[in-house]
């Protein structure tokens, strides 16, 4: 119970009125920046970093924790209301959450997200506080083959589980992977697929891809809808608060999402995209199995699970950051920079050398989760009122925010051009029924998969058996085979049904 | 328009993909489009890999390996989709309802629309595209306030052109608010353009 008393002393540091205020300021600012499309939590932390340097270290990190959680939740708000995830970890939330908003259940979606974030944040922070040191040891076991296996699992599960049409999902995944190789190859410095455009040397930013495909594509597509021409129409925001049914449907996804998210923060495997999509896929499969799946019509499970997973991963990202000095997400990378600014070196010795700071930070992560809930739950119906804006203004505002968000990230007009081009691609993909999620997953995890594969092969002098040379990797591939087998069984079953009812189930036929 | 009716069409793209477009997905046009989506990046990747300058010491599985692998993957996908769509086409010509063939542009929403609406869709899209190109071109010379106003106004005008002056006021207010928020609170400079010289 040593950790417990240390945590209590952390709370003693964090609970001073001044520190409470900094945490609150952080949550509010973080939410505000996170709500802007294209400015996710990493952007919020980066933008507000200079502000925190005015404070002494403990207060600065307390504010940081607030910004971090606030930014995470702000991303969920825009995902749900505007179908515009500010960051990749909110993409899964957008699928069902935005449908819910369109069905007049925006407040419920926001509340499910807020409580999910709270549950995920609190449980995961508890895990961090008590198990950080032993989880660091586990994370150290992960080598290139294990990461590669995880990436492959993520590809397969997004292409097959998340999207309902696997054949289209595979094509979309390939497009995402193709995008991921644009730019300078990090291992050899070779210039790849830039078409001679110097601005593409750094590759295509995930922010541009996400905002372009989801937000700009949506704005352009709005013109193609029969109702899009009637720009004066509004979406009702509906009754506020979660009903009993919603709570009953949400609490298990919250816990499952949290459990899925926790390990992914600890292992450096590309942030919270994998657990959010896994959680989304798991909830969808479970709902289908229960027989009354509302996925596609605004299933609250599809918001509750991914949001809990997202926040629990964000919390456990602190484990490798604090314990190994290894930043997993862009946000963690900014936080690492902040640590260094104060002359603090995260690593195995941090828990001994700067114990006061670490425990105050962990305590403020609890407080940040709490503030997030207190601030955002009452505001959920208020945010949902955003949907009462005339649709033409909503879409126009969306495009303006997407543009200005992407422009301001690098102050580059080329990025805006790229954003619009990606938006045009998004429009075409929507018209031909290609799913967006696999593109984003391919682009995000492509570099991880490629890098780890090449590292593993280099280490083994080209012997591919190295990829299967560990229990963790074999475990991951076993899961993969199981998913594949289940999928094949379903395809065969559908195929049989198709034989009896020839009009149905065309896509599952291959 | 009230909200009840459009909601039916606006399922998330994942679901609408399976749910609504399933009847249309057996049309050759749609499947060919997907073959195209996979085929173009495949060709780009394979050509790009061939033309790539690879450094001398690039170790095992150099920078070419992954793009080529993805390129082949996409090419196979494209070929399967092409074969599949041609197969569908043939079985369609053998015995099916000619009406579905006419709708082969494939999008589920478009099917229910009259030609007039399709026409207005293209008009909406054309105005939006012009607005966006204009914004990119004018952002630097005219500054954010003017080009941002135009961006907002153009899109809202494209979607509904009944109250252009009201929209213009909203657009100007919006661009101004964004300018204030970004330069005042976040300390990010948006292009000032010609107004910067005047003010």
Tab-separated table of N, CA and C in Angstrom, chain B residues 15-101:
chain	number	residue	atom	x	y	z
B	15	UNK	N	-22.686	1.751	-42.450
B	15	UNK	CA	-23.888	0.956	-42.507
B	15	UNK	C	-24.637	1.165	-43.809
B	16	UNK	N	-24.712	2.427	-44.216
B	16	UNK	CA	-25.456	2.677	-45.435
B	16	UNK	C	-24.823	1.883	-46.563
B	17	UNK	N	-23.520	1.709	-46.417
B	17	UNK	CA	-22.788	0.923	-47.384
B	17	UNK	C	-23.387	-0.479	-47.512
B	18	UNK	N	-23.658	-1.096	-46.359
B	18	UNK	CA	-24.160	-2.466	-46.456
B	18	UNK	C	-25.670	-2.478	-46.618
B	19	UNK	N	-26.306	-1.559	-45.868
B	19	UNK	CA	-27.738	-1.648	-45.757
B	19	UNK	C	-28.451	-1.174	-47.017
B	20	UNK	N	-28.079	0.040	-47.421
B	20	UNK	CA	-28.863	0.645	-48.477
B	20	UNK	C	-28.331	0.320	-49.860
B	21	UNK	N	-26.992	0.303	-49.956
B	21	UNK	CA	-26.471	0.186	-51.309
B	21	UNK	C	-26.362	-1.264	-51.748
B	22	UNK	N	-26.741	-2.164	-50.889
B	22	UNK	CA	-26.626	-3.557	-51.276
B	22	UNK	C	-27.389	-3.855	-52.578
B	23	UNK	N	-28.591	-3.331	-52.708
B	23	UNK	CA	-29.263	-3.577	-53.967
B	23	UNK	C	-28.509	-2.973	-55.146
B	24	UNK	N	-27.846	-1.835	-54.924
B	24	UNK	CA	-27.202	-1.177	-56.041
B	24	UNK	C	-25.791	-1.695	-56.280
B	25	UNK	N	-25.241	-2.384	-55.260
B	25	UNK	CA	-23.840	-2.734	-55.382
B	25	UNK	C	-23.600	-3.827	-56.402
B	26	UNK	N	-24.645	-4.455	-56.832
B	26	UNK	CA	-24.428	-5.473	-57.858
B	26	UNK	C	-24.390	-4.862	-59.246
B	27	UNK	N	-24.378	-3.544	-59.299
B	27	UNK	CA	-24.327	-2.927	-60.610
B	27	UNK	C	-22.881	-2.717	-61.024
B	28	UNK	N	-22.672	-2.917	-62.290
B	28	UNK	CA	-21.302	-2.915	-62.794
B	28	UNK	C	-20.592	-1.602	-62.532
B	29	UNK	N	-21.281	-0.487	-62.628
B	29	UNK	CA	-20.638	0.808	-62.470
B	29	UNK	C	-19.991	0.968	-61.121
B	30	UNK	N	-20.707	0.588	-60.073
B	30	UNK	CA	-20.184	0.753	-58.724
B	30	UNK	C	-18.967	-0.119	-58.491
B	31	UNK	N	-19.062	-1.369	-58.876
B	31	UNK	CA	-17.933	-2.262	-58.637
B	31	UNK	C	-16.732	-1.838	-59.476
B	32	UNK	N	-16.984	-1.347	-60.671
B	32	UNK	CA	-15.878	-0.864	-61.493
B	32	UNK	C	-15.225	0.337	-60.834
B	33	UNK	N	-16.040	1.191	-60.198
B	33	UNK	CA	-15.490	2.360	-59.517
B	33	UNK	C	-14.537	1.922	-58.414
B	34	UNK	N	-14.907	0.862	-57.709
B	34	UNK	CA	-14.028	0.403	-56.629
B	34	UNK	C	-12.748	-0.192	-57.200
B	35	UNK	N	-12.871	-0.891	-58.300
B	35	UNK	CA	-11.670	-1.385	-58.968
B	35	UNK	C	-10.768	-0.218	-59.342
B	36	UNK	N	-11.388	0.875	-59.762
B	36	UNK	CA	-10.642	2.072	-60.121
B	36	UNK	C	-9.937	2.654	-58.897
B	37	UNK	N	-10.678	2.728	-57.772
B	37	UNK	CA	-10.104	3.253	-56.529
B	37	UNK	C	-8.882	2.452	-56.104
B	38	UNK	N	-8.927	1.152	-56.292
B	38	UNK	CA	-7.795	0.326	-55.902
B	38	UNK	C	-6.710	0.353	-56.977
B	39	UNK	N	-7.130	0.427	-58.230
B	39	UNK	CA	-6.177	0.316	-59.327
B	39	UNK	C	-5.268	1.519	-59.482
B	40	UNK	N	-5.820	2.730	-59.334
B	40	UNK	CA	-5.005	3.929	-59.547
B	40	UNK	C	-3.860	4.018	-58.540
B	41	UNK	N	-4.129	3.889	-57.221
B	41	UNK	CA	-2.985	3.911	-56.305
B	41	UNK	C	-2.029	2.752	-56.541
B	42	UNK	N	-2.573	1.608	-56.979
B	42	UNK	CA	-1.694	0.464	-57.248
B	42	UNK	C	-0.696	0.814	-58.341
B	43	UNK	N	-1.196	1.392	-59.436
B	43	UNK	CA	-0.297	1.753	-60.534
B	43	UNK	C	0.701	2.806	-60.072
B	44	UNK	N	0.202	3.804	-59.312
B	44	UNK	CA	1.097	4.848	-58.814
B	44	UNK	C	2.197	4.256	-57.931
B	45	UNK	N	1.804	3.350	-57.054
B	45	UNK	CA	2.782	2.752	-56.144
B	45	UNK	C	3.817	1.945	-56.902
B	46	UNK	N	3.350	1.127	-57.868
B	46	UNK	CA	4.285	0.258	-58.577
B	46	UNK	C	5.216	1.088	-59.459
B	47	UNK	N	4.658	2.086	-60.158
B	47	UNK	CA	5.498	2.959	-60.978
B	47	UNK	C	6.470	3.730	-60.100
B	48	UNK	N	5.944	4.283	-59.020
B	48	UNK	CA	6.780	5.073	-58.114
B	48	UNK	C	7.917	4.255	-57.538
B	49	UNK	N	7.644	3.003	-57.230
B	49	UNK	CA	8.698	2.148	-56.680
B	49	UNK	C	9.767	1.880	-57.720
B	50	UNK	N	9.338	1.725	-58.989
B	50	UNK	CA	10.313	1.461	-60.040
B	50	UNK	C	11.234	2.654	-60.232
B	51	UNK	N	10.646	3.864	-60.136
B	51	UNK	CA	11.425	5.069	-60.399
B	51	UNK	C	12.175	5.555	-59.168
B	52	UNK	N	11.934	4.914	-58.032
B	52	UNK	CA	12.510	5.408	-56.780
B	52	UNK	C	14.027	5.262	-56.782
B	53	UNK	N	14.684	6.313	-56.243
B	53	UNK	CA	16.136	6.221	-56.081
B	53	UNK	C	16.417	5.638	-54.699
B	54	UNK	N	16.982	4.447	-54.677
B	54	UNK	CA	17.207	3.771	-53.403
B	54	UNK	C	18.647	3.997	-52.962
B	55	UNK	N	18.864	4.453	-51.741
B	55	UNK	CA	20.240	4.643	-51.257
B	55	UNK	C	20.993	3.328	-51.229
B	56	UNK	N	22.331	3.437	-51.327
B	56	UNK	CA	23.180	2.239	-51.388
B	56	UNK	C	22.931	1.301	-50.216
B	57	UNK	N	23.093	1.829	-49.003
B	57	UNK	CA	22.987	0.982	-47.823
B	57	UNK	C	21.580	1.049	-47.259
B	58	UNK	N	20.680	0.277	-47.830
B	58	UNK	CA	19.314	0.363	-47.315
B	58	UNK	C	18.920	-0.896	-46.560
B	59	UNK	N	19.877	-1.752	-46.274
B	59	UNK	CA	19.620	-2.897	-45.408
B	59	UNK	C	18.662	-3.911	-46.021
B	60	UNK	N	18.154	-4.767	-45.165
B	60	UNK	CA	17.239	-5.786	-45.655
B	60	UNK	C	15.845	-5.193	-45.844
B	61	UNK	N	15.114	-5.636	-46.846
B	61	UNK	CA	13.802	-5.073	-47.173
B	61	UNK	C	13.885	-3.548	-47.233
B	62	UNK	N	14.447	-3.029	-48.292
B	62	UNK	CA	14.658	-1.588	-48.406
B	62	UNK	C	13.369	-0.805	-48.532
B	63	UNK	N	13.481	0.465	-48.890
B	63	UNK	CA	12.305	1.335	-48.961
B	63	UNK	C	11.312	0.908	-50.035
B	64	UNK	N	11.732	0.032	-50.953
B	64	UNK	CA	10.836	-0.360	-52.033
B	64	UNK	C	9.855	-1.434	-51.612
B	65	UNK	N	10.271	-2.255	-50.673
B	65	UNK	CA	9.512	-3.478	-50.394
B	65	UNK	C	8.053	-3.192	-50.064
B	66	UNK	N	7.826	-2.301	-49.098
B	66	UNK	CA	6.463	-2.087	-48.616
B	66	UNK	C	5.551	-1.482	-49.685
B	67	UNK	N	5.984	-0.416	-50.375
B	67	UNK	CA	5.127	0.120	-51.441
B	67	UNK	C	4.794	-0.915	-52.503
B	68	UNK	N	5.786	-1.733	-52.870
B	68	UNK	CA	5.519	-2.752	-53.894
B	68	UNK	C	4.499	-3.759	-53.368
B	69	UNK	N	4.680	-4.159	-52.103
B	69	UNK	CA	3.739	-5.124	-51.520
B	69	UNK	C	2.326	-4.553	-51.507
B	70	UNK	N	2.200	-3.291	-51.066
B	70	UNK	CA	0.876	-2.668	-51.037
B	70	UNK	C	0.337	-2.507	-52.449
B	71	UNK	N	1.225	-2.151	-53.386
B	71	UNK	CA	0.816	-1.993	-54.774
B	71	UNK	C	0.257	-3.278	-55.352
B	72	UNK	N	0.957	-4.382	-55.089
B	72	UNK	CA	0.477	-5.678	-55.600
B	72	UNK	C	-0.859	-6.033	-54.948
B	73	UNK	N	-0.932	-5.789	-53.632
B	73	UNK	CA	-2.161	-6.045	-52.887
B	73	UNK	C	-3.338	-5.291	-53.520
B	74	UNK	N	-3.108	-3.999	-53.797
B	74	UNK	CA	-4.177	-3.186	-54.381
B	74	UNK	C	-4.494	-3.634	-55.799
B	75	UNK	N	-3.445	-4.016	-56.531
B	75	UNK	CA	-3.663	-4.434	-57.917
B	75	UNK	C	-4.516	-5.693	-57.956
B	76	UNK	N	-4.199	-6.635	-57.067
B	76	UNK	CA	-4.999	-7.866	-57.009
B	76	UNK	C	-6.446	-7.525	-56.666
B	77	UNK	N	-6.610	-6.630	-55.669
B	77	UNK	CA	-7.967	-6.209	-55.296
B	77	UNK	C	-8.697	-5.624	-56.502
B	78	UNK	N	-7.996	-4.745	-57.232
B	78	UNK	CA	-8.615	-4.096	-58.383
B	78	UNK	C	-9.013	-5.125	-59.436
B	79	UNK	N	-8.131	-6.093	-59.685
B	79	UNK	CA	-8.426	-7.099	-60.714
B	79	UNK	C	-9.631	-7.949	-60.302
B	80	UNK	N	-9.673	-8.307	-59.009
B	80	UNK	CA	-10.812	-9.116	-58.553
B	80	UNK	C	-12.111	-8.331	-58.730
B	81	UNK	N	-12.072	-7.050	-58.354
B	81	UNK	CA	-13.283	-6.229	-58.494
B	81	UNK	C	-13.678	-6.093	-59.956
B	82	UNK	N	-12.671	-5.925	-60.840
B	82	UNK	CA	-12.994	-5.803	-62.263
B	82	UNK	C	-13.648	-7.079	-62.766
B	83	UNK	N	-13.007	-8.206	-62.439
B	83	UNK	CA	-13.552	-9.489	-62.880
B	83	UNK	C	-14.972	-9.662	-62.354
B	84	UNK	N	-15.139	-9.303	-61.106
B	84	UNK	CA	-16.437	-9.447	-60.446
B	84	UNK	C	-17.484	-8.582	-61.140
B	85	UNK	N	-17.119	-7.337	-61.446
B	85	UNK	CA	-18.115	-6.446	-62.043
B	85	UNK	C	-18.451	-6.888	-63.461
B	86	UNK	N	-17.425	-7.400	-64.195
B	86	UNK	CA	-17.708	-7.886	-65.543
B	86	UNK	C	-18.613	-9.111	-65.480
B	87	UNK	N	-18.330	-9.949	-64.478
B	87	UNK	CA	-19.158	-11.134	-64.276
B	87	UNK	C	-20.602	-10.731	-64.024
B	88	UNK	N	-20.789	-9.734	-63.144
B	88	UNK	CA	-22.140	-9.256	-62.834
B	88	UNK	C	-22.816	-8.732	-64.085
B	89	UNK	N	-22.005	-7.976	-64.837
B	89	UNK	CA	-22.556	-7.339	-66.025
B	89	UNK	C	-23.103	-8.413	-66.968
B	90	UNK	N	-22.296	-9.480	-67.140
B	90	UNK	CA	-22.700	-10.518	-68.065
B	90	UNK	C	-23.983	-11.193	-67.575
B	91	UNK	N	-24.003	-11.511	-66.287
B	91	UNK	CA	-25.198	-12.188	-65.779
B	91	UNK	C	-26.393	-11.241	-65.814
B	92	UNK	N	-26.102	-9.941	-65.751
B	92	UNK	CA	-27.191	-8.958	-65.840
B	92	UNK	C	-27.793	-8.948	-67.230
B	93	UNK	N	-26.921	-8.916	-68.259
B	93	UNK	CA	-27.424	-8.831	-69.626
B	93	UNK	C	-28.170	-10.110	-69.982
B	94	UNK	N	-27.766	-11.208	-69.294
B	94	UNK	CA	-28.466	-12.446	-69.587
B	94	UNK	C	-29.921	-12.388	-69.126
B	95	UNK	N	-30.145	-11.920	-67.936
B	95	UNK	CA	-31.539	-11.875	-67.525
B	95	UNK	C	-31.758	-11.024	-66.302
B	96	UNK	N	-32.002	-9.756	-66.493
B	96	UNK	CA	-32.361	-8.956	-65.336
B	96	UNK	C	-33.164	-7.741	-65.780
B	97	UNK	N	-33.554	-6.983	-64.791
B	97	UNK	CA	-34.439	-5.869	-65.072
B	97	UNK	C	-33.604	-4.709	-65.601
B	98	UNK	N	-33.951	-4.157	-66.727
B	98	UNK	CA	-33.145	-3.085	-67.282
B	98	UNK	C	-33.111	-1.831	-66.397
B	99	UNK	N	-34.068	-1.675	-65.536
B	99	UNK	CA	-34.148	-0.459	-64.731
B	99	UNK	C	-32.916	-0.292	-63.824
B	100	UNK	N	-32.480	-1.412	-63.229
B	100	UNK	CA	-31.331	-1.303	-62.319
B	100	UNK	C	-30.076	-0.935	-63.085
B	101	UNK	N	-29.988	-1.379	-64.314
B	101	UNK	CA	-28.797	-1.073	-65.089
B	101	UNK	C	-28.705	0.433	-65.342
